Short mmCIF file of C-alpha atoms in Angstrom, two decimals:
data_model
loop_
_atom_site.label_atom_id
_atom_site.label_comp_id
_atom_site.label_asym_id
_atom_site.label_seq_id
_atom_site.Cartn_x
_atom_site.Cartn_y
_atom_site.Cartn_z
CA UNK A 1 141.60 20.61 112.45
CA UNK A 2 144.70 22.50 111.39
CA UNK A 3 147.10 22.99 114.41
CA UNK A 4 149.10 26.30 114.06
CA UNK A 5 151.80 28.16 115.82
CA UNK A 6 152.29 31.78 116.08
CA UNK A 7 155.68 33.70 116.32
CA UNK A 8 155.53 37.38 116.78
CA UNK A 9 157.12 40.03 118.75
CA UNK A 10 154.34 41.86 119.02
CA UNK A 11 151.38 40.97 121.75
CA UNK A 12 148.63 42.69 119.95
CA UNK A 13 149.33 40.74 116.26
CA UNK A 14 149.51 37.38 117.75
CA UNK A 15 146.56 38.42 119.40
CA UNK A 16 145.12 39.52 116.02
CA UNK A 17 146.30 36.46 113.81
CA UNK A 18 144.79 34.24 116.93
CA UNK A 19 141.31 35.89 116.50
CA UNK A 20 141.31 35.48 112.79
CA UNK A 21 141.83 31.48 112.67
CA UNK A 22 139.88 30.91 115.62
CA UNK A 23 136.79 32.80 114.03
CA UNK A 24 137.75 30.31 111.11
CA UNK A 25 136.17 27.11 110.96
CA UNK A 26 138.88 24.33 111.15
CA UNK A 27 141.99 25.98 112.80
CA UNK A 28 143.43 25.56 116.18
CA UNK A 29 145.89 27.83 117.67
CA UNK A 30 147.67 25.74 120.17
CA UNK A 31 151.03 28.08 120.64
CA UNK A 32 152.67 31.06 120.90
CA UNK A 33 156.45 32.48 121.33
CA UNK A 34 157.93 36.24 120.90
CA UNK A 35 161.36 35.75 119.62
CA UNK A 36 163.95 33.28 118.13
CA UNK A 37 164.34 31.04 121.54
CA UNK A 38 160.91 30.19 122.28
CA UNK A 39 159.94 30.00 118.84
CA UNK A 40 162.78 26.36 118.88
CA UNK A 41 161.44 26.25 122.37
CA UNK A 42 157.64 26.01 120.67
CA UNK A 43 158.39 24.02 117.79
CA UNK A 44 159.74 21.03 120.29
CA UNK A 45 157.12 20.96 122.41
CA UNK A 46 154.20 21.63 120.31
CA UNK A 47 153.01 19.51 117.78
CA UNK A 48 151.53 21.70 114.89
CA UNK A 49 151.22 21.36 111.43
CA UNK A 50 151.79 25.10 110.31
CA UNK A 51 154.02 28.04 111.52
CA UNK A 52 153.36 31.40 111.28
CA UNK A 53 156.42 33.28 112.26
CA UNK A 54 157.48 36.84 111.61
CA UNK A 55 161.07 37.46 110.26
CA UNK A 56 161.96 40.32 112.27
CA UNK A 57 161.69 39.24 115.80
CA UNK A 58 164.59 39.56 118.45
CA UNK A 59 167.28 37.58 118.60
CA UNK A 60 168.16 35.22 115.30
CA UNK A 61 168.48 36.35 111.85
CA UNK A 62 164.44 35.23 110.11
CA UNK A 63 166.02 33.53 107.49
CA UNK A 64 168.39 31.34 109.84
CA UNK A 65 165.33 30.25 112.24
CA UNK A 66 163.85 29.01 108.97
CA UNK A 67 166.69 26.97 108.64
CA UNK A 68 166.93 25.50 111.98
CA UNK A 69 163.35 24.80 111.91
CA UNK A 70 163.45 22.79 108.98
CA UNK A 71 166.34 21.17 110.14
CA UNK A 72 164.62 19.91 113.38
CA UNK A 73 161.54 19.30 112.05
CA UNK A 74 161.36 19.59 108.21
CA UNK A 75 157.45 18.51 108.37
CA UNK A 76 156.27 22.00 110.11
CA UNK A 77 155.02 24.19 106.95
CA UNK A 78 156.31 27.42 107.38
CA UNK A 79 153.98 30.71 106.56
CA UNK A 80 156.51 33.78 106.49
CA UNK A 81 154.31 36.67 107.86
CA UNK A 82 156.28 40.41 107.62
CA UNK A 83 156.15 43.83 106.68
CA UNK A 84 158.54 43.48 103.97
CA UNK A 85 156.99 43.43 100.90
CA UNK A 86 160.48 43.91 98.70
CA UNK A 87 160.81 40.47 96.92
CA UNK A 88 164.10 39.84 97.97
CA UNK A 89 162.73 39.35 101.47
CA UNK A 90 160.46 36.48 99.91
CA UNK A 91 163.02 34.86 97.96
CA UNK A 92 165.63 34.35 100.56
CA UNK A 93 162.58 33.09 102.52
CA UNK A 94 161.26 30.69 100.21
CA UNK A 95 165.18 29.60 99.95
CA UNK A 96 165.47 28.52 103.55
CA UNK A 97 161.83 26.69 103.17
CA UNK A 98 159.54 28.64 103.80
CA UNK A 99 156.21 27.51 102.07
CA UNK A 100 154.40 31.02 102.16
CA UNK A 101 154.85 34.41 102.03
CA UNK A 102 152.17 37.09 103.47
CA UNK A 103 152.42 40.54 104.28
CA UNK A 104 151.52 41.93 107.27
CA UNK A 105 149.02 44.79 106.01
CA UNK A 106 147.46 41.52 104.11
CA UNK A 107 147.35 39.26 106.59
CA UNK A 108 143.49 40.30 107.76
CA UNK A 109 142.25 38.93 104.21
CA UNK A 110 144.47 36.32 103.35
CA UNK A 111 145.42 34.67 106.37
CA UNK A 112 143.12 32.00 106.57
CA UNK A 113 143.48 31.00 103.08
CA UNK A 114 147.48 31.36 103.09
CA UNK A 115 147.34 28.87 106.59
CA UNK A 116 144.53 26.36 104.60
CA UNK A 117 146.92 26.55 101.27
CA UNK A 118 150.22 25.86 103.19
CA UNK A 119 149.15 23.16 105.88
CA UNK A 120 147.56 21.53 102.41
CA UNK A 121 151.16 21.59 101.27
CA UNK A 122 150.64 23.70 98.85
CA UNK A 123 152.72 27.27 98.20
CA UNK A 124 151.32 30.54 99.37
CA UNK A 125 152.12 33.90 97.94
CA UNK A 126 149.73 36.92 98.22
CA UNK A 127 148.36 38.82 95.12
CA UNK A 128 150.58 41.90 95.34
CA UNK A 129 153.65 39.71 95.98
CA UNK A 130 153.04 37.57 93.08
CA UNK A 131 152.47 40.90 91.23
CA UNK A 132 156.26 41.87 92.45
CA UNK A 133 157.83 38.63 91.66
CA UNK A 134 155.88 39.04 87.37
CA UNK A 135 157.09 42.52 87.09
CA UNK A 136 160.99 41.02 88.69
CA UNK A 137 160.93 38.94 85.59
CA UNK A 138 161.24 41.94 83.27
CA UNK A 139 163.88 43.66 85.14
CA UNK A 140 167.85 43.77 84.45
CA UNK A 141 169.11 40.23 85.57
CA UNK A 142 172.37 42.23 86.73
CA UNK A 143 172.95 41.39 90.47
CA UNK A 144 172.09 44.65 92.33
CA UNK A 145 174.56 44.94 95.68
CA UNK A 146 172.77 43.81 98.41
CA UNK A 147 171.78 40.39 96.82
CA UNK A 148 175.59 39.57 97.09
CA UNK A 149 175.02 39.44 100.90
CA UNK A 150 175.05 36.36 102.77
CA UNK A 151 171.59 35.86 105.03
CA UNK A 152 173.35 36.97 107.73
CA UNK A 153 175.35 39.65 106.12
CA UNK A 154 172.25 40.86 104.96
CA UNK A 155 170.59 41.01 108.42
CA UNK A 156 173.36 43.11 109.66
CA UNK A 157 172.89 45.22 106.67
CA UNK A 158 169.56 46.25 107.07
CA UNK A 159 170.21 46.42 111.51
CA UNK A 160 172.98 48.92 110.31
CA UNK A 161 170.48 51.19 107.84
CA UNK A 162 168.19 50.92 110.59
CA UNK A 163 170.39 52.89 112.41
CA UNK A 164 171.84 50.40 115.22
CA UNK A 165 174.70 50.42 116.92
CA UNK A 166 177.49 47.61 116.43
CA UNK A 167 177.10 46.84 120.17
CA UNK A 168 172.67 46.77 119.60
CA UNK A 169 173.40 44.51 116.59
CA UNK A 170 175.84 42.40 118.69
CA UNK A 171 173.01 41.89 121.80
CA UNK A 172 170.34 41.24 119.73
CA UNK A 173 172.22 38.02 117.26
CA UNK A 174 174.02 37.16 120.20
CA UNK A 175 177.46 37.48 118.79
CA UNK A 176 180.92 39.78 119.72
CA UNK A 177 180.82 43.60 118.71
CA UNK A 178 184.09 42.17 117.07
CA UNK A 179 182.24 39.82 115.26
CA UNK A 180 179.70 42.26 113.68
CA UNK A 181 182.51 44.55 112.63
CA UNK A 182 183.48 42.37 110.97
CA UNK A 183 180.42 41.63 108.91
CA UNK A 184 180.25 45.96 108.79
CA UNK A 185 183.74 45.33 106.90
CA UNK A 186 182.41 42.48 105.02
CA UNK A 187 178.88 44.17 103.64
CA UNK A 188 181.08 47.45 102.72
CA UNK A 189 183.46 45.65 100.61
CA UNK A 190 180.86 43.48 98.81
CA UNK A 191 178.48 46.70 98.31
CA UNK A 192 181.48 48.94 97.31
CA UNK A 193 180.23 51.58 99.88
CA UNK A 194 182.65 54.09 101.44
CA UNK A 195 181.12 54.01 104.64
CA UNK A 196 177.82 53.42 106.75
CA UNK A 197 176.08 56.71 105.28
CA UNK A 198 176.32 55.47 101.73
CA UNK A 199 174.40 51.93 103.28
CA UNK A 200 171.38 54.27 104.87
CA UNK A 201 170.97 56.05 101.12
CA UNK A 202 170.68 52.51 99.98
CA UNK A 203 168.40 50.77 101.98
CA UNK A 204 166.01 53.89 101.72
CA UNK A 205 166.28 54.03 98.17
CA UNK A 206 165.23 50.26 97.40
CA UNK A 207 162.91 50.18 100.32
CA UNK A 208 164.74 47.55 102.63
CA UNK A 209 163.16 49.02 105.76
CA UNK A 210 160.01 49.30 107.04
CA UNK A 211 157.87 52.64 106.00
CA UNK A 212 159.05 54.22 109.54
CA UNK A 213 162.54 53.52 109.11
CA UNK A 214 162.80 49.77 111.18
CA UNK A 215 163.91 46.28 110.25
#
């Protein structure tokens, strides 16, 4: 019996991904949590074998909770579940240690063979991402701007595009509205944009955001 974990913000996907593995032979779903505190919070009292968290949840940068996780327990498998589908998402996933990657609008199909491949400890990336990460291989190897952002620069980045104020983006990854200026200062100079405008064109124009405009 694989033991599994759920992270998402979102009531009615947990709900979903729950009904999926437990109409799978095999799988036991034996927690939940709805941001980046009770996912640590889950992780240290639960003992599971595989993780499915979303990377856009309240609170801690995706990427970062990765991290941590591994840190504090570097046995949990990690299955990365998001609407991102841009492969830069993926990679700075897979960086942290993440051991898959699945889109959301995939996850109906190829959840239960993403949770058997990871927990297996094997690596898990879905057919269209694969697709992405082939057709990378071919492109310019030139550093485009936004992949000279720091995990957390890049967070703030894509909060900013989204359309958030400095004091939003300050609640949410619990830091000062001094703090995230300064990343705003940071993420300018490293992008060479003139101001937050010019970050807005960009994230719409590589498709950094979701299709309705969110992180």
């Amino acid at each position: 019996m694989i033991r599994v974990l759920i992270a998402d913000d979102h009531a009615l996907v947990r709900d979903g991904l729950r009904h999926i593995l437990q109409n799978a032979n095999g799988f036991e779903v034996v927690g939940e949590a709805s941001d980046g505190v009770s996912t640590i919070a889950l992780i240290r009292s639960r003992q599971a074998e595989v993780l499915v968290l979303d990377l856009s949840m309240p609170g801690r940068n995706g990427v970062e909770l990765i991290k941590q996780i591994k840190d504090e327990l570097p046995a949990l498998r990690i299955l990365v579940l998001t609407m991102h589908a841009e492969q830069q998402y993926a990679v700075r996933a897979f960086k942290a240690g993440a051991s898959g990657y699945l889109t959301k609008e995939s996850a109906s199909a190829e959840l239960v063979s993403a949770v058997s491949k990871v927990a297996s400890g094997g690596v898990y990336v879905s057919l269209a991402m694969a697709e992405r990460f082939a057709q990378s291989l071919n492109e310019p190897t030139d550093t485009l701007p936004h992949q000279r952002l720091s995990d957390r620069e890049f967070d703030v980045f894509r909060r900013i595009a989204a359309g958030q104020t400095l004091t939003e983006i300050a609640t949410e990854l619990c830091v000062s509205s001094k703090t995230v200026s300064t990343y705003k200062t940071r993420i300018l100079e490293k992008m060479q944009m003139p101001h937050e405008a010019a970050l807005v064109r960009y994230a719409m124009r590589h498709k950094l955001l979701g299709e309705d405009g969110e992180i």
